[in-house]
mmCIF file of C-alpha atoms in Angstrom:
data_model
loop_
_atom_site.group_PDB
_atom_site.id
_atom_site.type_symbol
_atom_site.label_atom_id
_atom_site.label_comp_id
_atom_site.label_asym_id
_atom_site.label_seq_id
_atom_site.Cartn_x
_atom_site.Cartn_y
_atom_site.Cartn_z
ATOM 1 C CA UNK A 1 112.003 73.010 124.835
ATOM 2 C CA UNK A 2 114.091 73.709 121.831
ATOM 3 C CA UNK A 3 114.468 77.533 121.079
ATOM 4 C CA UNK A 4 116.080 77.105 117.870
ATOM 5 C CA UNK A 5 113.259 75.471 116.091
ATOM 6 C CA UNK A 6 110.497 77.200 116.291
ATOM 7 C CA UNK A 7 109.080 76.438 113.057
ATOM 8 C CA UNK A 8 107.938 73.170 115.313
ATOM 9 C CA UNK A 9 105.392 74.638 116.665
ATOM 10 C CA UNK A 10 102.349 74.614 114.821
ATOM 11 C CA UNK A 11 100.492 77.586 115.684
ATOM 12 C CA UNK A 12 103.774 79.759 114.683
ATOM 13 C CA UNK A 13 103.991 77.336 112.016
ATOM 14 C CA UNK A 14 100.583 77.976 110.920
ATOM 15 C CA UNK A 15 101.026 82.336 110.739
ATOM 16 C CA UNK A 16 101.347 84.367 107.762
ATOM 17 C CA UNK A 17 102.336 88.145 108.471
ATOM 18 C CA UNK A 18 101.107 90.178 106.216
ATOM 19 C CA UNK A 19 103.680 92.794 104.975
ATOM 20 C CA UNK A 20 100.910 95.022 102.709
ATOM 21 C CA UNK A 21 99.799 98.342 104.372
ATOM 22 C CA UNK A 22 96.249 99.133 105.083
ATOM 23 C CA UNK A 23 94.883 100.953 102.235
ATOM 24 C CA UNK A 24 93.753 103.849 105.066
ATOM 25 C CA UNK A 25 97.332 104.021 106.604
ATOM 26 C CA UNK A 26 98.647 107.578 107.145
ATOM 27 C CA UNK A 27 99.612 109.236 104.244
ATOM 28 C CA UNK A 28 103.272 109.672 105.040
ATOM 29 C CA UNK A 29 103.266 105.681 105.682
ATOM 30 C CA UNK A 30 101.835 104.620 102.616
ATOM 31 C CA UNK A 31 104.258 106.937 100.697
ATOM 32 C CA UNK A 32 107.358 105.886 102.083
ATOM 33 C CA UNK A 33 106.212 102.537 101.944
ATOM 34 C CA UNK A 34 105.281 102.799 98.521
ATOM 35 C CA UNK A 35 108.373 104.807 97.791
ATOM 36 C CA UNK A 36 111.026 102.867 99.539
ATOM 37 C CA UNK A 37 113.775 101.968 96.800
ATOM 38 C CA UNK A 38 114.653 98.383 97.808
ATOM 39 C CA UNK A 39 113.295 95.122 96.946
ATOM 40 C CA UNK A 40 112.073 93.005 100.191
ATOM 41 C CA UNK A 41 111.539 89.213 99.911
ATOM 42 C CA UNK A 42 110.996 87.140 102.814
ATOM 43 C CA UNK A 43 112.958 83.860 102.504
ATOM 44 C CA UNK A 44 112.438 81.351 105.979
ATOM 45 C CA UNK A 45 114.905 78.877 106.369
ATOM 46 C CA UNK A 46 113.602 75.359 107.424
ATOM 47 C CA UNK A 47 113.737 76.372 110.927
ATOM 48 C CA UNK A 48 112.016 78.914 110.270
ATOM 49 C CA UNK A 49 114.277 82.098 110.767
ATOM 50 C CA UNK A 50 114.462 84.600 108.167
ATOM 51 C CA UNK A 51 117.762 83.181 106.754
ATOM 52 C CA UNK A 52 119.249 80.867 104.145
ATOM 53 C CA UNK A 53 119.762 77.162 106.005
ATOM 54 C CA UNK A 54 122.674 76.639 108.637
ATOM 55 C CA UNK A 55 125.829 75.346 107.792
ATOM 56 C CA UNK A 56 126.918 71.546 108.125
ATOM 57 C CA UNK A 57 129.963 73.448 110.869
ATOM 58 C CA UNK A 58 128.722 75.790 113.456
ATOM 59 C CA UNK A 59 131.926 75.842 114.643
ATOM 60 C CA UNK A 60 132.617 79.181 113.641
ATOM 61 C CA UNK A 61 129.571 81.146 113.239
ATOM 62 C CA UNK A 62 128.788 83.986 114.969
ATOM 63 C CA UNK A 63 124.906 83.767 116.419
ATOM 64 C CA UNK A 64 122.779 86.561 116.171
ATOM 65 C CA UNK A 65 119.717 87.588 118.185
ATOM 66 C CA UNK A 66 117.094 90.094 118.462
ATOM 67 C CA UNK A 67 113.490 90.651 117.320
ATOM 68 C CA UNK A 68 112.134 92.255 114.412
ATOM 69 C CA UNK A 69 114.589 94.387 114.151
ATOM 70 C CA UNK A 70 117.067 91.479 113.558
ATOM 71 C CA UNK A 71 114.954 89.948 111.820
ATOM 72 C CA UNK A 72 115.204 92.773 109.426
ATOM 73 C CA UNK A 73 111.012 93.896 109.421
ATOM 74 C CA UNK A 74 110.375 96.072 106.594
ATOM 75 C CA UNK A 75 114.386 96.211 104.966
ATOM 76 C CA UNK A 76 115.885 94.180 102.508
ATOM 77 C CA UNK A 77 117.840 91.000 104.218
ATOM 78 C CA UNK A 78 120.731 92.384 102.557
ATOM 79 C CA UNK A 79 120.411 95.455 105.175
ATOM 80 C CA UNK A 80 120.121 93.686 107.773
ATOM 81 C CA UNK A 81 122.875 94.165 110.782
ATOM 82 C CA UNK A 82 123.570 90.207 110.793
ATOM 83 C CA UNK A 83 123.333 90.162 107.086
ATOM 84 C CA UNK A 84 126.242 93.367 106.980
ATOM 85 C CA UNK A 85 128.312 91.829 110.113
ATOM 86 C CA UNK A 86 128.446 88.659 107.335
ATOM 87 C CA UNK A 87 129.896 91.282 104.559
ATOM 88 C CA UNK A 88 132.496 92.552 106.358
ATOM 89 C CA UNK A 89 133.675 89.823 108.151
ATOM 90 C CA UNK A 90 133.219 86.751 106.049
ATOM 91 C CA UNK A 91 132.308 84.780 108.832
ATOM 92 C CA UNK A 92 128.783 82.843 108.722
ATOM 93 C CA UNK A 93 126.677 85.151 110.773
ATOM 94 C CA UNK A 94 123.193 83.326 111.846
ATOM 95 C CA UNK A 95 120.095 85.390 112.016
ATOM 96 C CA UNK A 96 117.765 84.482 114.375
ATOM 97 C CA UNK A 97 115.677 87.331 114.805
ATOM 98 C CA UNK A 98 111.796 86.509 116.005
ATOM 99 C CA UNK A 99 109.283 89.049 115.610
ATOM 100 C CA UNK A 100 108.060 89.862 118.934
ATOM 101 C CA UNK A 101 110.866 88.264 120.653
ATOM 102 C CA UNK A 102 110.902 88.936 124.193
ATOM 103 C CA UNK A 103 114.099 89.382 126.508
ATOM 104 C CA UNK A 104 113.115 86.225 128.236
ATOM 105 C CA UNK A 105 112.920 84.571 125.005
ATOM 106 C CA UNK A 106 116.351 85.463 123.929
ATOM 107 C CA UNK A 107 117.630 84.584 126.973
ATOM 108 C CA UNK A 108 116.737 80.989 126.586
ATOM 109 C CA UNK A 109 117.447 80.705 123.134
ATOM 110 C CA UNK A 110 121.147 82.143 124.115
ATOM 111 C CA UNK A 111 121.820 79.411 126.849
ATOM 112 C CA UNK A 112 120.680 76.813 124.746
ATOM 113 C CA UNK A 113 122.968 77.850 122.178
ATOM 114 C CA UNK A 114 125.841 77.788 125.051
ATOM 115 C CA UNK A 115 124.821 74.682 125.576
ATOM 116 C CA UNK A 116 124.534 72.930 122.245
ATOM 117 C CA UNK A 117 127.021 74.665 120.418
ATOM 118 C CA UNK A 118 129.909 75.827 122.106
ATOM 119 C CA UNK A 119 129.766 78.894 120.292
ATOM 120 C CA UNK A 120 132.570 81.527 119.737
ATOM 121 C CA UNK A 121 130.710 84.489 119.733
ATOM 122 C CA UNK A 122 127.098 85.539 120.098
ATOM 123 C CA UNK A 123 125.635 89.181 119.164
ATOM 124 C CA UNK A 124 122.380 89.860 121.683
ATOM 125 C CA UNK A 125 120.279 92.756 120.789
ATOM 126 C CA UNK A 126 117.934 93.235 123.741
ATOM 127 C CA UNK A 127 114.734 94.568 122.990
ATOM 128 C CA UNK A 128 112.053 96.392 125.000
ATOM 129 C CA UNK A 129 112.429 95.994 128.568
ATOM 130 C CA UNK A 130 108.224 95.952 128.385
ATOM 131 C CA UNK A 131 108.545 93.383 126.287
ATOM 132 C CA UNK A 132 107.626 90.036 128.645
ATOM 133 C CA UNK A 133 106.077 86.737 128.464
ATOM 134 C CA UNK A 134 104.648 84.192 130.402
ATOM 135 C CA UNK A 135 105.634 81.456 128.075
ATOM 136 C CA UNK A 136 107.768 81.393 125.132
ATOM 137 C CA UNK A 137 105.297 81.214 122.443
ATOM 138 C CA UNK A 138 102.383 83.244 123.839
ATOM 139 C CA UNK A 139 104.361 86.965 123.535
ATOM 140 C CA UNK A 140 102.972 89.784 125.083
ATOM 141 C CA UNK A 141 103.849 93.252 123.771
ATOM 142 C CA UNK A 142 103.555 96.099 126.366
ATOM 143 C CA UNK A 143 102.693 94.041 129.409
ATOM 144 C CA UNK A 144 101.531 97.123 131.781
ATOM 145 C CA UNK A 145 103.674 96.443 134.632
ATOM 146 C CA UNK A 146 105.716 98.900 136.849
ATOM 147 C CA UNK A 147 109.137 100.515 134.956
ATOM 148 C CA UNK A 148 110.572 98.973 137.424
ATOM 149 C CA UNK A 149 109.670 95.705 137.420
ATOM 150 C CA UNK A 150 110.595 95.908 134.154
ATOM 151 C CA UNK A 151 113.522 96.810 134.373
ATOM 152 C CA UNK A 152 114.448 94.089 137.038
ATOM 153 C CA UNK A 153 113.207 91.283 134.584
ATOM 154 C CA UNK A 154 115.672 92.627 132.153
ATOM 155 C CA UNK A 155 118.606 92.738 134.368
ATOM 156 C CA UNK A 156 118.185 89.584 135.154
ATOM 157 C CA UNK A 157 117.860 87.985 132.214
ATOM 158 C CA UNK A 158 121.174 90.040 130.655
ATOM 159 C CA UNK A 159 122.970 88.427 134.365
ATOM 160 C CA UNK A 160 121.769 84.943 133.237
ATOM 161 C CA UNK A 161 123.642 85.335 130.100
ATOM 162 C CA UNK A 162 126.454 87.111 130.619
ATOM 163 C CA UNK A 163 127.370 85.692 133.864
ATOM 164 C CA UNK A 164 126.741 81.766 132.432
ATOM 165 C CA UNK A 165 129.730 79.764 133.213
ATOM 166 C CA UNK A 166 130.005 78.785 129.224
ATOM 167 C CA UNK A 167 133.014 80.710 127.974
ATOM 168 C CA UNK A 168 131.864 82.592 124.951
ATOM 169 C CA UNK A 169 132.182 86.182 123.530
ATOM 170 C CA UNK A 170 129.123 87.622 124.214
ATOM 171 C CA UNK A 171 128.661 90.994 122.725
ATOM 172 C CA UNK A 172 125.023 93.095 124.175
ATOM 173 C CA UNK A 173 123.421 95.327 121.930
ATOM 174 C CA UNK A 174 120.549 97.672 123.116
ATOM 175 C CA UNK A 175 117.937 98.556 120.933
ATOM 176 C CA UNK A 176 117.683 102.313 119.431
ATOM 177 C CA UNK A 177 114.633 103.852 121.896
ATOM 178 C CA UNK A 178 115.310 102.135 125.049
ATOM 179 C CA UNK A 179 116.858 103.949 127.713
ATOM 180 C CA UNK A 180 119.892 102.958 128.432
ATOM 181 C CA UNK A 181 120.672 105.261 131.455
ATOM 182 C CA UNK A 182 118.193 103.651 133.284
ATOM 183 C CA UNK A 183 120.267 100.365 133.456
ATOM 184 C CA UNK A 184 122.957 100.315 136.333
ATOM 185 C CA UNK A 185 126.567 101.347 135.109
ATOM 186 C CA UNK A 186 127.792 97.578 135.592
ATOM 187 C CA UNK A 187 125.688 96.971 132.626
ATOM 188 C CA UNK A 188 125.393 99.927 130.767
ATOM 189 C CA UNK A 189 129.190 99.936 129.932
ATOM 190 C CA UNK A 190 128.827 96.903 128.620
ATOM 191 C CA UNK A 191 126.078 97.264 126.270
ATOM 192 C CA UNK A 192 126.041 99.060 123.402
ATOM 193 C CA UNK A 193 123.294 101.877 122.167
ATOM 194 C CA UNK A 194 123.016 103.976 119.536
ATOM 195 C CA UNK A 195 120.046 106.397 118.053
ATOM 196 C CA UNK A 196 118.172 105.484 114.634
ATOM 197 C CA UNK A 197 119.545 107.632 111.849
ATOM 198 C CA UNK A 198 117.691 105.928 109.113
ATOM 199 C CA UNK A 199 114.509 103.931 108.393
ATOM 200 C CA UNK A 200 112.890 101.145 106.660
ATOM 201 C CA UNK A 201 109.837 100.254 104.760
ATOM 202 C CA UNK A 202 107.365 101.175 107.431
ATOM 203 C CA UNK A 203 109.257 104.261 108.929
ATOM 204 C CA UNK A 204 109.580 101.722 112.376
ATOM 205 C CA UNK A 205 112.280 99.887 111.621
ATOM 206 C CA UNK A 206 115.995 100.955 111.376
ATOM 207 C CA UNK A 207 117.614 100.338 108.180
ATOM 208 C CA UNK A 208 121.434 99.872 106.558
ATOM 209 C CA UNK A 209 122.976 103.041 108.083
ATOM 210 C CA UNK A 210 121.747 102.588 111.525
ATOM 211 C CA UNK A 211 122.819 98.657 111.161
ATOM 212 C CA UNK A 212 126.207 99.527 110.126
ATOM 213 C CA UNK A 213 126.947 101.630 113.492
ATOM 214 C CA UNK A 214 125.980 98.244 115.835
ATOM 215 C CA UNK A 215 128.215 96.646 113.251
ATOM 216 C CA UNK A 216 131.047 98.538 113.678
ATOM 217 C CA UNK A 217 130.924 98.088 117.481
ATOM 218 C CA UNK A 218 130.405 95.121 117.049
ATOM 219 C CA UNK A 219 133.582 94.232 114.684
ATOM 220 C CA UNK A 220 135.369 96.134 117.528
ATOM 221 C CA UNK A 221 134.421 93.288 120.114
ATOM 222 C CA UNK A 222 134.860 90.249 117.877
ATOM 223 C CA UNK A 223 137.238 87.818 118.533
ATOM 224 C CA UNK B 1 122.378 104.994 98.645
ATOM 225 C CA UNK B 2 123.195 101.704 99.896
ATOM 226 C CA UNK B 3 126.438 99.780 99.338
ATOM 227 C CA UNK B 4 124.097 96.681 99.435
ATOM 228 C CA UNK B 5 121.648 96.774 96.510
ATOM 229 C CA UNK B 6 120.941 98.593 93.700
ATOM 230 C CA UNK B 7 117.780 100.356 93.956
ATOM 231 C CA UNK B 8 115.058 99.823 92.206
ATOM 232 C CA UNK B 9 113.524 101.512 89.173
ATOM 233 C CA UNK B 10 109.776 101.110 88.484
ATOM 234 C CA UNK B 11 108.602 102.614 85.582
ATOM 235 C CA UNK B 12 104.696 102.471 84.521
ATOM 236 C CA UNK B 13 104.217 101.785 80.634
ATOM 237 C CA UNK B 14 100.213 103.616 79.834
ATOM 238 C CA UNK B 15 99.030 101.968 76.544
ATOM 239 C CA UNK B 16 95.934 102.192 74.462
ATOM 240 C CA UNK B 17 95.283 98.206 74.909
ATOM 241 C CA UNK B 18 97.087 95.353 76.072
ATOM 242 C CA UNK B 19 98.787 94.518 72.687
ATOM 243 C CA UNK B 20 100.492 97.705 72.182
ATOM 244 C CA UNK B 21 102.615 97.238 75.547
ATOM 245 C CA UNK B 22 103.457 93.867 74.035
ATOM 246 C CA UNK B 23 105.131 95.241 71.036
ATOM 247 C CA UNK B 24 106.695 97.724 72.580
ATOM 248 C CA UNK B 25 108.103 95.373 75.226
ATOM 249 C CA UNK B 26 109.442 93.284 72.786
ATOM 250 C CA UNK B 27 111.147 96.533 71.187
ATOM 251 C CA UNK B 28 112.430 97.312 74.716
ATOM 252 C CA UNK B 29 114.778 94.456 74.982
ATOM 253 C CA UNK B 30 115.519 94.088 70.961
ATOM 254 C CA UNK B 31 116.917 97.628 72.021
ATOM 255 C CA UNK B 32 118.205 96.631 75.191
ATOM 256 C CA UNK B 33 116.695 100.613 75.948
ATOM 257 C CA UNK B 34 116.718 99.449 79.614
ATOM 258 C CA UNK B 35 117.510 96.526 81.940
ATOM 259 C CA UNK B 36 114.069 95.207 82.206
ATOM 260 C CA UNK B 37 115.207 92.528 84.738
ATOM 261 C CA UNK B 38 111.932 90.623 85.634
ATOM 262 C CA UNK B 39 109.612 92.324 83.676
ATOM 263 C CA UNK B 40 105.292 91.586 84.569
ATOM 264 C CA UNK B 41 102.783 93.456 82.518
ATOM 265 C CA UNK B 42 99.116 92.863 84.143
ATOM 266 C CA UNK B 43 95.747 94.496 82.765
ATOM 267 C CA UNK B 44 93.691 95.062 85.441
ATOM 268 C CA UNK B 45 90.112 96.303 85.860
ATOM 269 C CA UNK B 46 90.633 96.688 89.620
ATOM 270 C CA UNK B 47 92.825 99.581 90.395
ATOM 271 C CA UNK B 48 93.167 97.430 94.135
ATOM 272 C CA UNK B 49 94.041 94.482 92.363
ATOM 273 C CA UNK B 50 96.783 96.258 90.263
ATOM 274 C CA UNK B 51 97.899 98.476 93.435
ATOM 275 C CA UNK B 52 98.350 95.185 95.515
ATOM 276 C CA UNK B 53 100.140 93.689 92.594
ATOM 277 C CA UNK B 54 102.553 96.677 92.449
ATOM 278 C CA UNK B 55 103.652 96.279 96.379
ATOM 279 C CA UNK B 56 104.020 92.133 96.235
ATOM 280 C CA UNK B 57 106.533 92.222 92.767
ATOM 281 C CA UNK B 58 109.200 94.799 94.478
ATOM 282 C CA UNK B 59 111.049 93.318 91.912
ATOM 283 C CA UNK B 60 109.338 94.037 88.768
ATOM 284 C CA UNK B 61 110.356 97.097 87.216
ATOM 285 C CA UNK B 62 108.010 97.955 84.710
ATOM 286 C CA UNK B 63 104.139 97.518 84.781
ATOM 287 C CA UNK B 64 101.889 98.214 82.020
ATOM 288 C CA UNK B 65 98.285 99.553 82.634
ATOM 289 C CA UNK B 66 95.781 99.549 79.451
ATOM 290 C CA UNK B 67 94.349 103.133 78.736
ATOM 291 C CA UNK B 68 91.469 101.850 78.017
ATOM 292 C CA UNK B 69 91.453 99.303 81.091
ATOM 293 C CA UNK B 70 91.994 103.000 83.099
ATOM 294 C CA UNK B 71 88.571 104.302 82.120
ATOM 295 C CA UNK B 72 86.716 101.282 82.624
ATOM 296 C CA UNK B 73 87.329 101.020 86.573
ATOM 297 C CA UNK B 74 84.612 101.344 88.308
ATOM 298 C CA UNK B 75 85.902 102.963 91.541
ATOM 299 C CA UNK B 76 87.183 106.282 91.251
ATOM 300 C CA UNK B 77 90.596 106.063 90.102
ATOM 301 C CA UNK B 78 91.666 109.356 92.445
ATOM 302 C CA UNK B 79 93.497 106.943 94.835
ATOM 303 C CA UNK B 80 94.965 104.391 92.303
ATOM 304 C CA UNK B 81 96.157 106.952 90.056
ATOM 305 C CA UNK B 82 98.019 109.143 92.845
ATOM 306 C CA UNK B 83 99.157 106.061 94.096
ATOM 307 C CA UNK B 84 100.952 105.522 90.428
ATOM 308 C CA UNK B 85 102.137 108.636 90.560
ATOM 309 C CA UNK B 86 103.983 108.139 93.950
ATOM 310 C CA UNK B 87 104.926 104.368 93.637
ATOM 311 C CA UNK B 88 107.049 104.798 89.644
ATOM 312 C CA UNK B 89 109.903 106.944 89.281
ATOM 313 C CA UNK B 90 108.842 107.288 85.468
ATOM 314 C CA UNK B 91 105.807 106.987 83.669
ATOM 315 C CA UNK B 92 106.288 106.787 80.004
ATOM 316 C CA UNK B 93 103.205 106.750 77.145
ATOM 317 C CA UNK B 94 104.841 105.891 73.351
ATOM 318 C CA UNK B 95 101.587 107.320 71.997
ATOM 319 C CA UNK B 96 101.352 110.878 71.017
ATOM 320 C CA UNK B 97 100.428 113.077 73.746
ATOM 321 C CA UNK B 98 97.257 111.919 75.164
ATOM 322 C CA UNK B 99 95.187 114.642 76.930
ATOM 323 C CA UNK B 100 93.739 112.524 79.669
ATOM 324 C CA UNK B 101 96.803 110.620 80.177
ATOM 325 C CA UNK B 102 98.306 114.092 81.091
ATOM 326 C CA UNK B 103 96.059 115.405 82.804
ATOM 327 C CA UNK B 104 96.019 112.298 85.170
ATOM 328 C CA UNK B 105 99.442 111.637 85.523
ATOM 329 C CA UNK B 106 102.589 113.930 86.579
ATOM 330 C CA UNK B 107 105.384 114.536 84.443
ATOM 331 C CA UNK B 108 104.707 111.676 81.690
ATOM 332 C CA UNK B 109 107.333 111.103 78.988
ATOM 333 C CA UNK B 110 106.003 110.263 75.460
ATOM 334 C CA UNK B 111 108.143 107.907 73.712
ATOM 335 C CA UNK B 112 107.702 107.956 69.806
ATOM 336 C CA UNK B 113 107.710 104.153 68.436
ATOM 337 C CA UNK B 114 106.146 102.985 65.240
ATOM 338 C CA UNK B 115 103.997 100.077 65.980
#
């Protein structure tokens, strides 16, 4: 199955998200929504990742992954982390946020990359260790299953990447609200997590400030 | 305020009629009073036509309502109007001092301009 593509798949394909709040949302919602001070367009790429297209040399890219958050829900592109990572560095930074991405999901899409690509560095930003699926394109939010079963899933998906025989730079990102000192040291020195100090569009999403703190770690771990 | 993009400034324009924003659009940029950037003027009946017009052009910096196009909606205007009042930094009237324009809408600036 290719991970990278997911445009290909028609019912994905076929969805529209609608960005408008509901005319009843809470008051403080509709405000800041209304109030927020930044345009926000929505521009797909032809593989349909909130991007502009991929260069003709992926040589030296840097790939990044996540979910919504990634994907920049709700904040300019421009604020996005992958979008800032590009600023500073000047290197060709790949967005590949999915909304709704699950751990499982990035997981795959991550080895495929390691296997396709050769790539010099890839940014993960795990997402909710609730998040699971039971196949790739049928995402389920929440699933209701034990913390700790959870928890396992995750674990082992961050050991099937990290611990991939593909030599790459792989730099782990948590997402702000998980809880980090849940995850066994081994791991959780090796992944970075900081809080939210700022918010987009729909008061749910992190926005530039937060970004730029992953983005400095981040710039610390590049090679 | 970001390092990224400028923000944006959305200012609502309340005219008599339709024609009057024109002129004083065109005024606007023989001025060059402000940097319109994409500017989209809409007379709508339907306050939820205009409000949902206001959220999909983040761009668009200044929107015009008619006056006149205010009293005729049909639905109370309560919502739309604090709505207006949240969603533009500035709302500007080049009439004289209009009593119900005031009364509806916080802090309006009158702008003198002959017609």
């Amino acid at each position: 199955m290719d991970y990278l593509n997911f445009t290909h798949y028609d019912h994905i394909k076929g969805r529209t998200l609608s960005f408008l709040p509901h005319l009843s949302a809470p008051t403080d919602k509709f405000k800041n929504f209304l109030l927020y001070p930044y345009p926000i367009s929505y521009k797909i790429n032809s593989r349909g990742f909130r991007d502009s297209e991929w260069p003709s040399d992926l040589s030296n890219i840097v790939w990044c992954l996540g979910d919504s958050v990634t994907l920049g829900h709700n904040i300019p592109f421009e604020h996005t982390w992958s979008s800032i990572l590009q600023t500073k560095t000047n290197i060709r930074c790949v967005n590949l946020g999915i909304v709704g991405a699950s751990n499982e999901l990035l997981t795959k899409m991550t080895l495929q990359i390691l296997r396709e690509y050769s790539p010099k560095n890839i940014v993960i930003m795990w997402v909710f260790f609730t998040r699971r699926h039971k196949d790739p394109w049928n995402f389920i939010d929440f699933e209701s299953l034990d913390d700790d079963v959870n928890l396992k899933n995750f674990i082992e998906c961050y050991h099937k990447v990290n611990n991939s025989d593909f030599s790459c730079n792989i730099i782990n990102l948590l997402m702000t609200d998980q809880p980090k000192t849940l995850l066994p040291q081994s791991i959780s020195q090796n992944i970075f997590h900081t809080n939210k100090v700022d918010y987009g569009r729909d008061l749910f999403h992190f926005d530039y400030k937060t970004a730029e703190i992953y983005v400095d770690h981040i710039l610390s771990k590049l090679t | 305020m970001s390092p990224y993009l400028k923000p944006l400034k959305r200012i609502l324009v309340v005219t008599s009629t339709y024609e009057n924003f024109s002129n004083f659009y065109s005024q606007l940029l023989e001025d060059n009073m402000i940097d319109l950037g994409k500017l989209e003027d809409h007379y709508i009946s339907n306050y939820f036509q205009l409000l949902t017009f206001l959220i999909s052009q983040q761009t668009s910096i200044i929107c015009s309502v008619s006056h006149q196009g205010l009293f005729e909606i049909n639905e109370t205007p309560k919502f739309f109007i604090k709505s207006c009042n949240i969603f533009f930094q500035k709302i500007v009237c080049f009439e004289k001092p209009n009593k119900w324009v005031t009364k509806n809408f916080q802090g309006v600036n009158y702008i003198k301009h002959n017609l």
